[in-house]
Structures are given as structure tokens and as C-alpha cells.
mmCIF file of C-alpha atoms and ligand atoms in Angstrom:
data_model
loop_
_atom_site.group_PDB
_atom_site.id
_atom_site.type_symbol
_atom_site.label_atom_id
_atom_site.label_comp_id
_atom_site.label_asym_id
_atom_site.label_seq_id
_atom_site.Cartn_x
_atom_site.Cartn_y
_atom_site.Cartn_z
ATOM 1 C CA MET A 1 -13.827 -0.710 -13.410
ATOM 2 C CA VAL A 2 -14.162 -4.758 -12.631
ATOM 3 C CA ARG A 3 -16.104 -6.908 -14.467
ATOM 4 C CA ARG A 4 -17.922 -10.108 -13.054
ATOM 5 C CA SER A 5 -17.505 -13.115 -14.116
ATOM 6 C CA SER A 6 -20.944 -14.640 -15.570
ATOM 7 C CA SER A 7 -20.248 -17.653 -13.440
ATOM 8 C CA PRO A 8 -23.084 -17.536 -10.349
ATOM 9 C CA ASN A 9 -22.216 -16.716 -7.179
ATOM 10 C CA ARG A 10 -21.699 -20.044 -5.105
ATOM 11 C CA VAL A 11 -24.503 -20.581 -2.624
ATOM 12 C CA SER A 12 -22.454 -21.924 0.293
ATOM 13 C CA ALA A 13 -19.797 -18.827 0.722
ATOM 14 C CA PRO A 14 -20.203 -17.286 3.770
ATOM 15 C CA THR A 15 -19.091 -13.801 2.574
ATOM 16 C CA PRO A 16 -19.353 -13.763 -1.016
ATOM 17 C CA SER A 17 -16.554 -12.080 -2.931
ATOM 18 C CA PRO A 18 -17.274 -9.840 -6.436
ATOM 19 C CA GLN A 19 -15.259 -12.164 -9.362
ATOM 20 C CA PRO A 20 -13.751 -9.673 -11.649
ATOM 21 C CA LEU A 21 -11.757 -10.943 -14.086
ATOM 22 C CA SER A 22 -10.368 -7.920 -15.836
ATOM 23 C CA PRO A 23 -9.002 -5.523 -13.252
ATOM 24 C CA ASP A 24 -7.209 -1.927 -13.495
ATOM 25 C CA VAL A 25 -5.049 -2.224 -10.523
ATOM 26 C CA VAL A 26 -3.457 -5.588 -9.028
ATOM 27 C CA VAL A 27 -2.586 -6.163 -5.111
ATOM 28 C CA LEU A 28 0.384 -8.291 -3.660
ATOM 29 C CA GLY A 29 1.005 -7.582 -0.200
ATOM 30 C CA GLY A 30 0.205 -8.494 3.482
ATOM 31 C CA LEU A 31 -3.727 -8.509 5.246
ATOM 32 C CA ASN A 32 -2.861 -7.750 9.051
ATOM 33 C CA LEU A 33 -5.769 -7.547 11.567
ATOM 34 C CA ASP A 34 -4.570 -4.664 13.326
ATOM 35 C CA ILE A 35 -4.379 -4.686 17.413
ATOM 36 C CA VAL A 36 -4.551 -1.296 19.115
ATOM 37 C CA VAL A 37 -4.556 0.171 22.730
ATOM 38 C CA GLN A 38 -4.289 3.653 23.595
ATOM 39 C CA VAL A 39 -1.306 3.607 26.126
ATOM 40 C CA PRO A 40 0.004 6.297 28.586
ATOM 41 C CA ALA A 41 3.135 6.070 28.104
ATOM 42 C CA LEU A 42 4.501 2.649 25.461
ATOM 43 C CA PRO A 43 6.427 0.332 27.734
ATOM 44 C CA ARG A 44 9.791 0.182 28.635
ATOM 45 C CA PRO A 45 11.951 -3.050 28.241
ATOM 46 C CA GLY A 46 10.012 -5.729 31.243
ATOM 47 C CA GLU A 47 6.988 -2.872 32.456
ATOM 48 C CA THR A 48 3.354 -3.237 31.304
ATOM 49 C CA VAL A 49 1.068 -0.781 31.932
ATOM 50 C CA ALA A 50 -2.638 -0.438 31.772
ATOM 51 C CA GLY A 51 -4.032 0.358 28.412
ATOM 52 C CA GLY A 52 -7.184 1.647 27.172
ATOM 53 C CA SER A 53 -10.620 -0.790 25.760
ATOM 54 C CA LEU A 54 -9.288 -2.681 22.296
ATOM 55 C CA ALA A 55 -9.771 -1.550 18.643
ATOM 56 C CA MET A 56 -9.475 -3.757 15.739
ATOM 57 C CA HIS A 57 -9.213 -2.587 12.147
ATOM 58 C CA PRO A 58 -8.815 -4.154 9.108
ATOM 59 C CA GLY A 59 -4.366 -3.209 8.098
ATOM 60 C CA GLY A 60 -1.841 -4.299 6.225
ATOM 61 C CA LYS A 61 0.144 -1.579 3.965
ATOM 62 C CA GLY A 62 -1.399 -4.779 0.800
ATOM 63 C CA ALA A 63 -4.439 -4.231 2.011
ATOM 64 C CA ASN A 64 -4.835 -0.633 2.735
ATOM 65 C CA GLN A 65 -3.225 0.082 -0.883
ATOM 66 C CA ALA A 66 -6.076 -1.931 -2.685
ATOM 67 C CA VAL A 67 -8.713 -0.394 -0.777
ATOM 68 C CA ALA A 68 -6.978 2.979 -1.822
ATOM 69 C CA ALA A 69 -7.128 2.391 -5.482
ATOM 70 C CA ALA A 70 -11.152 0.619 -5.389
ATOM 71 C CA ARG A 71 -11.774 3.831 -3.559
ATOM 72 C CA LEU A 72 -10.832 5.980 -5.716
ATOM 73 C CA GLY A 73 -12.420 4.291 -8.486
ATOM 74 C CA ALA A 74 -9.360 1.835 -10.025
ATOM 75 C CA GLY A 75 -11.401 -2.197 -10.722
ATOM 76 C CA THR A 76 -8.871 -3.859 -7.627
ATOM 77 C CA ALA A 77 -7.765 -7.081 -7.004
ATOM 78 C CA MET A 78 -5.264 -8.293 -4.205
ATOM 79 C CA ILE A 79 -3.442 -11.342 -4.336
ATOM 80 C CA GLY A 80 -2.728 -12.754 -0.660
ATOM 81 C CA ARG A 81 -3.349 -14.937 1.735
ATOM 82 C CA VAL A 82 -4.807 -15.354 5.328
ATOM 83 C CA GLY A 83 -5.837 -18.070 7.442
ATOM 84 C CA ALA A 84 -8.800 -20.192 7.924
ATOM 85 C CA ASP A 85 -9.856 -18.282 10.704
ATOM 86 C CA ASP A 86 -12.350 -15.456 11.797
ATOM 87 C CA PHE A 87 -9.347 -13.599 11.715
ATOM 88 C CA GLY A 88 -9.250 -13.702 8.448
ATOM 89 C CA ARG A 89 -12.933 -13.736 7.348
ATOM 90 C CA GLN A 90 -12.386 -10.485 8.461
ATOM 91 C CA LEU A 91 -10.017 -9.012 6.672
ATOM 92 C CA ARG A 92 -11.948 -10.895 3.332
ATOM 93 C CA ALA A 93 -15.263 -9.538 4.188
ATOM 94 C CA ALA A 94 -13.755 -5.368 4.232
ATOM 95 C CA LEU A 95 -11.804 -6.298 1.169
ATOM 96 C CA ASP A 96 -14.808 -7.037 0.140
ATOM 97 C CA ALA A 97 -16.972 -4.485 0.827
ATOM 98 C CA ALA A 98 -14.739 -1.989 0.241
ATOM 99 C CA GLY A 99 -15.142 -4.043 -3.913
ATOM 100 C CA VAL A 100 -11.960 -5.132 -3.557
ATOM 101 C CA SER A 101 -11.929 -8.161 -5.203
ATOM 102 C CA THR A 102 -10.906 -11.545 -2.778
ATOM 103 C CA VAL A 103 -10.398 -13.873 -5.740
ATOM 104 C CA ALA A 104 -7.397 -14.731 -5.779
ATOM 105 C CA VAL A 105 -6.857 -13.954 -1.568
ATOM 106 C CA GLN A 106 -6.427 -17.910 -0.698
ATOM 107 C CA ASP A 107 -6.757 -19.755 3.482
ATOM 108 C CA ASP A 108 -3.661 -20.482 4.128
ATOM 109 C CA PRO A 109 -4.641 -24.091 6.305
ATOM 110 C CA SER A 110 -1.359 -23.963 7.782
ATOM 111 C CA GLU A 111 -0.996 -20.346 9.154
ATOM 112 C CA PRO A 112 -2.845 -17.979 11.419
ATOM 113 C CA THR A 113 -4.318 -15.019 9.656
ATOM 114 C CA GLY A 114 -1.428 -11.679 10.251
ATOM 115 C CA VAL A 115 -1.756 -9.951 12.271
ATOM 116 C CA ALA A 116 -0.462 -5.922 13.830
ATOM 117 C CA LEU A 117 -0.171 -5.556 17.942
ATOM 118 C CA ILE A 118 0.056 -1.455 18.394
ATOM 119 C CA ALA A 119 -0.114 0.461 21.001
ATOM 120 C CA VAL A 120 -0.097 4.280 21.229
ATOM 121 C CA GLU A 121 1.213 7.129 23.308
ATOM 122 C CA PRO A 122 -1.232 10.478 23.147
ATOM 123 C CA SER A 123 1.628 11.823 21.243
ATOM 124 C CA GLY A 124 0.746 10.304 18.365
ATOM 125 C CA GLN A 125 3.341 7.645 18.952
ATOM 126 C CA ASN A 126 3.232 4.335 18.772
ATOM 127 C CA SER A 127 5.100 0.784 18.573
ATOM 128 C CA ILE A 128 3.922 -1.978 16.164
ATOM 129 C CA VAL A 129 5.618 -5.354 16.384
ATOM 130 C CA VAL A 130 4.188 -7.215 13.737
ATOM 131 C CA ALA A 131 3.052 -11.831 13.436
ATOM 132 C CA PRO A 132 3.160 -11.932 9.887
ATOM 133 C CA GLY A 133 1.050 -15.241 9.815
ATOM 134 C CA ALA A 134 0.012 -16.269 6.614
ATOM 135 C CA ASN A 135 0.922 -12.984 5.094
ATOM 136 C CA LEU A 136 5.011 -14.503 4.111
ATOM 137 C CA ARG A 137 3.242 -17.946 3.057
ATOM 138 C CA VAL A 138 2.362 -16.285 -0.187
ATOM 139 C CA SER A 139 3.909 -17.937 -2.597
ATOM 140 C CA PRO A 140 5.610 -17.621 -6.387
ATOM 141 C CA ASP A 141 2.735 -20.090 -7.412
ATOM 142 C CA ASP A 142 0.226 -17.791 -5.859
ATOM 143 C CA VAL A 143 0.912 -15.466 -8.023
ATOM 144 C CA VAL A 144 1.265 -17.594 -11.155
ATOM 145 C CA ALA A 145 -2.041 -19.240 -9.989
ATOM 146 C CA ALA A 146 -3.620 -15.897 -10.366
ATOM 147 C CA GLY A 147 -2.131 -14.675 -13.646
ATOM 148 C CA ARG A 148 -5.077 -13.874 -14.918
ATOM 149 C CA LEU A 149 -5.437 -10.726 -12.887
ATOM 150 C CA PHE A 150 -2.436 -9.700 -15.059
ATOM 151 C CA GLU A 151 -3.441 -8.991 -18.516
ATOM 152 C CA SER A 152 -5.873 -6.829 -18.318
ATOM 153 C CA ALA A 153 -3.896 -4.748 -15.239
ATOM 154 C CA ARG A 154 -1.743 -1.787 -15.960
ATOM 155 C CA VAL A 155 -0.652 -1.246 -12.554
ATOM 156 C CA CYS A 156 0.591 -4.180 -10.259
ATOM 157 C CA LEU A 157 1.787 -2.173 -6.567
ATOM 158 C CA MET A 158 3.379 -4.272 -4.116
ATOM 159 C CA PRO A 159 4.631 -3.202 -0.685
ATOM 160 C CA LEU A 160 7.469 -5.231 1.449
ATOM 161 C CA GLU A 161 5.023 -8.025 2.964
ATOM 162 C CA VAL A 162 5.493 -10.992 1.351
ATOM 163 C CA PRO A 163 8.551 -13.314 0.744
ATOM 164 C CA LEU A 164 11.150 -11.338 -2.043
ATOM 165 C CA ASP A 165 10.998 -14.095 -4.639
ATOM 166 C CA THR A 166 6.739 -13.791 -4.934
ATOM 167 C CA ILE A 167 7.684 -10.568 -5.432
ATOM 168 C CA ALA A 168 10.079 -11.066 -8.069
ATOM 169 C CA ALA A 169 7.792 -13.566 -9.945
ATOM 170 C CA ALA A 170 4.744 -11.718 -9.524
ATOM 171 C CA ALA A 171 7.150 -8.972 -10.967
ATOM 172 C CA GLU A 172 8.531 -10.330 -13.873
ATOM 173 C CA ARG A 173 5.415 -11.934 -14.534
ATOM 174 C CA ALA A 174 3.417 -8.028 -14.449
ATOM 175 C CA GLN A 175 5.813 -6.851 -17.301
ATOM 176 C CA ALA A 176 5.490 -9.713 -19.021
ATOM 177 C CA ALA A 177 2.248 -9.411 -19.447
ATOM 178 C CA GLY A 178 2.725 -5.003 -19.685
ATOM 179 C CA CYS A 179 1.996 -3.612 -16.929
ATOM 180 C CA LYS A 180 4.237 -1.166 -14.624
ATOM 181 C CA VAL A 181 4.985 -2.305 -11.487
ATOM 182 C CA ILE A 182 4.972 0.175 -8.721
ATOM 183 C CA LEU A 183 7.089 -1.531 -5.819
ATOM 184 C CA ASN A 184 7.035 -0.151 -2.248
ATOM 185 C CA ALA A 185 10.023 -0.229 -0.373
ATOM 186 C CA ALA A 186 8.200 -1.018 3.247
ATOM 187 C CA PRO A 187 8.623 -1.701 6.020
ATOM 188 C CA ALA A 188 12.893 -1.035 5.174
ATOM 189 C CA THR A 189 14.288 -4.548 4.110
ATOM 190 C CA GLU A 190 16.955 -3.799 1.623
ATOM 191 C CA LEU A 191 16.881 -5.005 -2.046
ATOM 192 C CA PRO A 192 18.941 -6.608 -4.444
ATOM 193 C CA SER A 193 19.253 -4.817 -7.538
ATOM 194 C CA GLU A 194 18.111 -8.009 -9.573
ATOM 195 C CA LEU A 195 14.438 -6.678 -8.743
ATOM 196 C CA LEU A 196 15.003 -2.857 -8.700
ATOM 197 C CA THR A 197 16.229 -3.492 -12.839
ATOM 198 C CA THR A 198 13.118 -5.374 -12.490
ATOM 199 C CA ILE A 199 10.086 -2.456 -11.246
ATOM 200 C CA ASP A 200 8.934 0.684 -13.287
ATOM 201 C CA LEU A 201 8.795 2.375 -10.100
ATOM 202 C CA LEU A 202 10.169 2.396 -6.583
ATOM 203 C CA VAL A 203 8.346 4.387 -3.711
ATOM 204 C CA ALA A 204 10.165 5.141 -0.481
ATOM 205 C CA ASN A 205 9.946 7.166 2.650
ATOM 206 C CA GLU A 206 12.437 8.904 4.324
ATOM 207 C CA VAL A 207 13.048 6.148 6.542
ATOM 208 C CA GLU A 208 12.948 3.008 3.681
ATOM 209 C CA ALA A 209 15.655 5.122 2.012
ATOM 210 C CA ALA A 210 18.356 5.603 4.539
ATOM 211 C CA THR A 211 17.847 1.681 4.746
ATOM 212 C CA LEU A 212 18.227 1.242 1.195
ATOM 213 C CA LEU A 213 21.114 4.320 0.551
ATOM 214 C CA HIS A 214 22.686 2.686 3.699
ATOM 215 C CA THR A 215 22.657 6.001 4.798
ATOM 216 C CA ARG A 216 21.667 8.264 7.608
ATOM 217 C CA LEU A 217 18.122 9.803 7.032
ATOM 218 C CA PRO A 218 18.958 11.936 3.233
ATOM 219 C CA ALA A 219 19.937 15.689 4.214
ATOM 220 C CA LYS A 220 19.289 16.487 -0.073
ATOM 221 C CA PRO A 221 16.381 14.916 -0.704
ATOM 222 C CA ASP A 222 16.388 15.881 -4.743
ATOM 223 C CA ASP A 223 20.038 13.729 -4.295
ATOM 224 C CA ALA A 224 18.217 11.209 -2.817
ATOM 225 C CA ALA A 225 15.619 11.349 -4.772
ATOM 226 C CA LEU A 226 18.276 10.914 -7.575
ATOM 227 C CA ALA A 227 19.923 8.516 -5.324
ATOM 228 C CA LEU A 228 17.002 6.297 -5.008
ATOM 229 C CA LEU A 229 17.077 6.290 -8.900
ATOM 230 C CA ALA A 230 20.321 5.414 -9.548
ATOM 231 C CA LEU A 231 19.492 2.027 -7.664
ATOM 232 C CA GLY A 232 18.066 0.658 -11.052
ATOM 233 C CA ALA A 233 14.629 1.151 -11.332
ATOM 234 C CA ARG A 234 13.643 2.956 -13.500
ATOM 235 C CA GLY A 235 11.617 5.672 -11.343
ATOM 236 C CA ALA A 236 11.473 6.826 -7.770
ATOM 237 C CA ILE A 237 9.908 8.476 -5.365
ATOM 238 C CA LEU A 238 10.426 10.125 -1.907
ATOM 239 C CA THR A 239 7.771 10.655 0.091
ATOM 240 C CA LEU A 240 8.970 13.234 3.200
ATOM 241 C CA GLY A 241 5.267 13.426 4.856
ATOM 242 C CA GLU A 242 4.371 17.049 5.243
ATOM 243 C CA ARG A 243 7.078 18.079 2.873
ATOM 244 C CA GLY A 244 6.102 16.762 0.165
ATOM 245 C CA LEU A 245 7.582 14.253 -1.717
ATOM 246 C CA TRP A 246 10.420 14.095 -5.029
ATOM 247 C CA LEU A 247 9.772 12.137 -8.331
ATOM 248 C CA ALA A 248 13.336 11.372 -10.283
ATOM 249 C CA GLN A 249 13.060 9.957 -13.488
ATOM 250 C CA ALA A 250 15.993 9.913 -16.577
ATOM 251 C CA GLY A 251 16.547 13.855 -17.083
ATOM 252 C CA ARG A 252 13.738 14.199 -14.976
ATOM 253 C CA LEU A 253 13.676 15.905 -11.637
ATOM 254 C CA ASP A 254 9.780 16.909 -10.171
ATOM 255 C CA TYR A 255 9.201 18.245 -6.535
ATOM 256 C CA VAL A 256 5.220 17.642 -5.438
ATOM 257 C CA PRO A 257 4.488 19.130 -2.323
ATOM 258 C CA ALA A 258 1.837 18.192 0.289
ATOM 259 C CA PHE A 259 -1.280 19.935 0.723
ATOM 260 C CA PRO A 260 -1.940 21.674 3.290
ATOM 261 C CA VAL A 261 -3.874 20.167 5.694
ATOM 262 C CA ARG A 262 -4.302 20.191 9.980
ATOM 263 C CA ALA A 263 -3.693 15.986 10.358
ATOM 264 C CA VAL A 264 -4.559 14.133 13.282
ATOM 265 C CA ASP A 265 -3.577 11.095 12.406
ATOM 266 C CA THR A 266 -1.395 10.178 10.085
ATOM 267 C CA THR A 267 -0.927 6.104 9.565
ATOM 268 C CA ALA A 268 -2.204 4.812 6.135
ATOM 269 C CA ALA A 269 -0.561 9.096 4.278
ATOM 270 C CA GLY A 270 1.975 5.593 2.446
ATOM 271 C CA ASP A 271 -0.882 3.739 1.732
ATOM 272 C CA ALA A 272 -3.854 6.922 0.422
ATOM 273 C CA PHE A 273 -0.762 8.176 -1.353
ATOM 274 C CA LEU A 274 -0.014 4.468 -3.303
ATOM 275 C CA GLY A 275 -3.434 3.803 -4.142
ATOM 276 C CA GLY A 276 -3.684 7.469 -5.718
ATOM 277 C CA LEU A 277 -1.188 7.581 -8.122
ATOM 278 C CA ALA A 278 -2.377 3.608 -9.234
ATOM 279 C CA ALA A 279 -5.630 4.994 -9.905
ATOM 280 C CA ALA A 280 -4.796 8.081 -11.395
ATOM 281 C CA HIS A 281 -1.833 6.620 -13.347
ATOM 282 C CA VAL A 282 -4.266 2.939 -14.804
ATOM 283 C CA ARG A 283 -6.500 6.440 -15.777
ATOM 284 C CA GLY A 284 -3.351 7.668 -17.952
ATOM 285 C CA THR A 285 -2.459 10.143 -15.994
ATOM 286 C CA GLU A 286 0.961 11.167 -16.233
ATOM 287 C CA LEU A 287 3.457 9.962 -13.651
ATOM 288 C CA ALA A 288 3.689 13.813 -11.851
ATOM 289 C CA GLU A 289 0.296 14.179 -11.921
ATOM 290 C CA ALA A 290 -0.252 11.412 -10.561
ATOM 291 C CA CYS A 291 1.437 11.805 -7.641
ATOM 292 C CA ARG A 292 -0.249 15.117 -6.850
ATOM 293 C CA TYR A 293 -3.202 12.975 -6.699
ATOM 294 C CA GLY A 294 -2.016 11.035 -4.658
ATOM 295 C CA ALA A 295 -0.925 13.170 -2.458
ATOM 296 C CA ALA A 296 -4.133 15.216 -2.305
ATOM 297 C CA ALA A 297 -5.616 11.274 -1.237
ATOM 298 C CA ALA A 298 -3.108 10.703 1.211
ATOM 299 C CA ALA A 299 -4.384 14.473 3.185
ATOM 300 C CA LEU A 300 -7.502 14.114 3.106
ATOM 301 C CA ALA A 301 -6.556 10.499 5.035
ATOM 302 C CA VAL A 302 -4.062 12.901 7.519
ATOM 303 C CA THR A 303 -6.735 14.109 8.032
ATOM 304 C CA ARG A 304 -9.288 11.646 9.461
ATOM 305 C CA PRO A 305 -8.295 8.755 12.424
ATOM 306 C CA GLY A 306 -7.133 5.686 11.518
ATOM 307 C CA ALA A 307 -6.072 3.893 8.368
ATOM 308 C CA GLN A 308 -8.641 1.659 5.567
ATOM 309 C CA PRO A 309 -12.041 4.210 6.870
ATOM 310 C CA SER A 310 -9.956 7.224 6.612
ATOM 311 C CA LEU A 311 -9.229 7.192 2.851
ATOM 312 C CA PRO A 312 -10.309 9.436 0.760
ATOM 313 C CA ALA A 313 -13.473 8.925 -2.358
ATOM 314 C CA ALA A 314 -12.738 10.568 -5.818
ATOM 315 C CA VAL A 315 -15.268 12.586 -5.459
ATOM 316 C CA GLU A 316 -13.272 14.061 -1.999
ATOM 317 C CA VAL A 317 -10.300 14.399 -3.794
ATOM 318 C CA GLU A 318 -11.105 15.632 -7.049
ATOM 319 C CA ALA A 319 -13.163 18.588 -5.569
ATOM 320 C CA LEU A 320 -9.380 19.327 -3.575
ATOM 321 C CA LEU A 321 -7.919 18.654 -6.233
ATOM 322 C CA GLY A 322 -10.314 22.214 -7.332
ATOM 323 C CA GLN A 323 -9.847 23.872 -4.423
ATOM 324 C CA GLN A 324 -5.941 23.997 -5.368
ATOM 325 C CA ALA A 325 -6.666 25.013 -8.734
ATOM 326 C CA ASN A 326 -9.186 27.870 -8.162
ATOM 327 C CA GLY A 327 -6.957 29.039 -5.027
HETATM 328 P P1 LIG B 1 4.542 7.012 4.506
HETATM 329 O O1 LIG B 1 3.081 7.217 5.187
HETATM 330 O O2 LIG B 1 4.635 5.518 4.225
HETATM 331 O O3 LIG B 1 5.047 7.190 5.702
HETATM 332 P P2 LIG B 1 4.759 9.929 4.383
HETATM 333 O O4 LIG B 1 4.714 10.168 5.294
HETATM 334 O O5 LIG B 1 5.940 9.901 3.555
HETATM 335 O O6 LIG B 1 4.532 8.706 4.231
HETATM 336 O O7 LIG B 1 3.509 10.653 3.389
HETATM 337 C C1 LIG B 1 3.567 10.100 1.920
HETATM 338 C C2 LIG B 1 2.885 11.336 1.267
HETATM 339 O O8 LIG B 1 1.112 12.527 2.042
HETATM 340 C C3 LIG B 1 3.832 13.266 1.373
HETATM 341 O O9 LIG B 1 3.611 12.491 0.293
HETATM 342 C C4 LIG B 1 2.748 13.809 1.650
HETATM 343 O O10 LIG B 1 2.326 13.950 -0.122
HETATM 344 C C5 LIG B 1 1.142 13.318 1.955
HETATM 345 N N1 LIG B 1 1.665 13.366 3.697
HETATM 346 C C6 LIG B 1 1.639 12.382 4.982
HETATM 347 N N2 LIG B 1 1.837 13.401 5.420
HETATM 348 C C7 LIG B 1 0.991 14.705 5.452
HETATM 349 C C8 LIG B 1 0.835 15.481 5.772
HETATM 350 N N3 LIG B 1 0.269 15.772 7.964
HETATM 351 N N4 LIG B 1 -0.148 16.797 5.532
HETATM 352 C C9 LIG B 1 -0.283 16.823 4.150
HETATM 353 N N5 LIG B 1 -0.263 16.091 3.690
HETATM 354 C C10 LIG B 1 1.371 14.992 4.202
#
């Protein structure tokens, strides 16, 4: 559990955040406000389409993963940046409400809060434009400033939404503190081998794996998982949506099937999986079993609409795992 500091909360703070000194999981990543419009069909270049009403939700892979881990019982702290604006205050409040520490989320004085503009067709097909704003200002100095969070943490979870030199600094800081580094290769980007060789676990979906491996979508996913491992991390996971995932470690290859559910919205499946994987792993669960826990969390998330609102609680994941064991 997150322990609070003994210093009193500042009465002047508009949204007081928990002040954990000892998280189990540290997430370095993006915070975005998702601005979503339903459209009859995605606009072609130069076209204007009339959409439905506007919906705004807290998002960003980093923030989603932090909320997922916290809901599943892990003391979680986020490192990131928002703008000194109303969107930033909303995102900070959403993390606070989920019990994620925002002690290392800074207000950036020069860039606005990150925003994702999302258009969604009735088929579920979407098109997304991200204005990263303050997320691109997260610096290696922010990692130094948040250094003490790594002392207690057992897992550091990082998607690729902040600059790579910051991710490299966090990987180094985490390793020095004996904290396992899980790198989520999302959004799809090529990665330098110096970074890959410093991480414990690389997690990629099929599109991200194709980018990392410079190939088309892999035909044989078990071979692709081994090819990801060969990039230099100590372990690699290839996720395949409803077809489950492969976990490759030195001398060992495991297949973890997806839980059969009726999916209504697959947004944040990967984030739910990563949060679940991290939460289980910090409790000492061995990696293949932690993947099963993450897969159960993701299966529940896809049965509900939205990103953060769809993320399940530990009791729900345990019930699903129990049903499987008994069925
Ligand atoms: P991402 O959201 O990053 O693209 P995936 O779609 O590969 O990631 O999903 C990650 C994991 O979530 C999968 O390995 C699987 O365990 C689970 N998952 C995703 N989609 C479904 C689904 N339709 N039904 C059940 N589980 C799913």
C-alpha cells in the first residue's frame, strides 16, 4: 500500500494529492485529455463531417496504466507533466481519485496539457491525433527529482509517450534501485539497442512488434516473441488482442490465452493488461502467472466502454480467475 508522508497537506492546494513516499509501482508516461466525437464515417482528407456530441475523458497510456495498477491494489505513483491549465487539473484530479500519487506530476509552465482528438465510427474504427504538449517536456531532471520513488518500487512501467532520454534515465535509475523495468513499446516507435539491453521486459502488440522488428505483421507469433527477445531485453511479451499473448524469456516460451468475453470496446486493453501484470508482479507472482492476471484485467476492461472507467478492481479480476479455475 502507498504510505502517506507525515507532513500535513497544504490547505491552499485546490486538489490535494496523496503523498506516497513508498509506491510499489512507478509509472513514467503520458497524461492526455481524450476528446472524443462519434462520427458516421471518418473524414477523408479535406472533408468535414458532422459528428455527435463531444465527450472528454482522462487518458494517456501512462495515466491509464497507473490507474489500472492502483485499482488492482498496487501503491502507484506517476511521473509526468501536465500544463498549468484546467485540463491538467482535471487529469491530476482523476489520478488522485483513483489513488495514484501525483507527487511527481509537475505543472509545466510553457506547454499545455496533452490532448488526444479521437473520432470514432459506429464500427468502432477510430482515428486519433495527439497533441503531446507537456508530455514532451518530461525530462531526465524530473526522474532525478522523483528519485526516491524508485527506492521502494518493485516495478517501473513506461510507455513511449515521453522523450527517450528521459525513459533511458528512468531505466538506469530503476535498475540501480533494483526495480524491474517494464517498457511498453507504445505508441509504435523504433528503439535504440542501448535502451533495450537495459530493460527487464519489453511489451509490444502486433503493430508495435512489426515496427521494432522492421517486418510486416508477424505470421508466426511465437517466433515473433522470440525475435523481440533477441532485441536485447531480458524478457519479451507479444500481445495479440483476443488471441492472447506470448511470453519469451531465456530458455522459456509461454502462451497465455485471452479470456473469452464479449468485447464492446477494446480501448485500453493493453493498458489494463500492463497495470495488471505490474500489480501481480509486485506481489511476487511469477511472470507467466502475472500475465494471466493482466489478461484477466484486460478481458474485463474490453467488456465496458471507455478507457479509465473500464478498468477493473482486484475483486473482479479474482472472480474471473476463479471462474476459469472452476470451469
Ligand atoms: P493493445 O490494446 O495494446 O493493442 P492487445 O489488443 O494486444 O493490446 O491486448 C492486450 C491483451 O488484452 C491481450 O493479450 C489479451 O489478453 C487482452 N485482450 C485484448 N482484447 C481482448 C478481447 N477482445 N477479449 C479478451 N481479451 C482481450
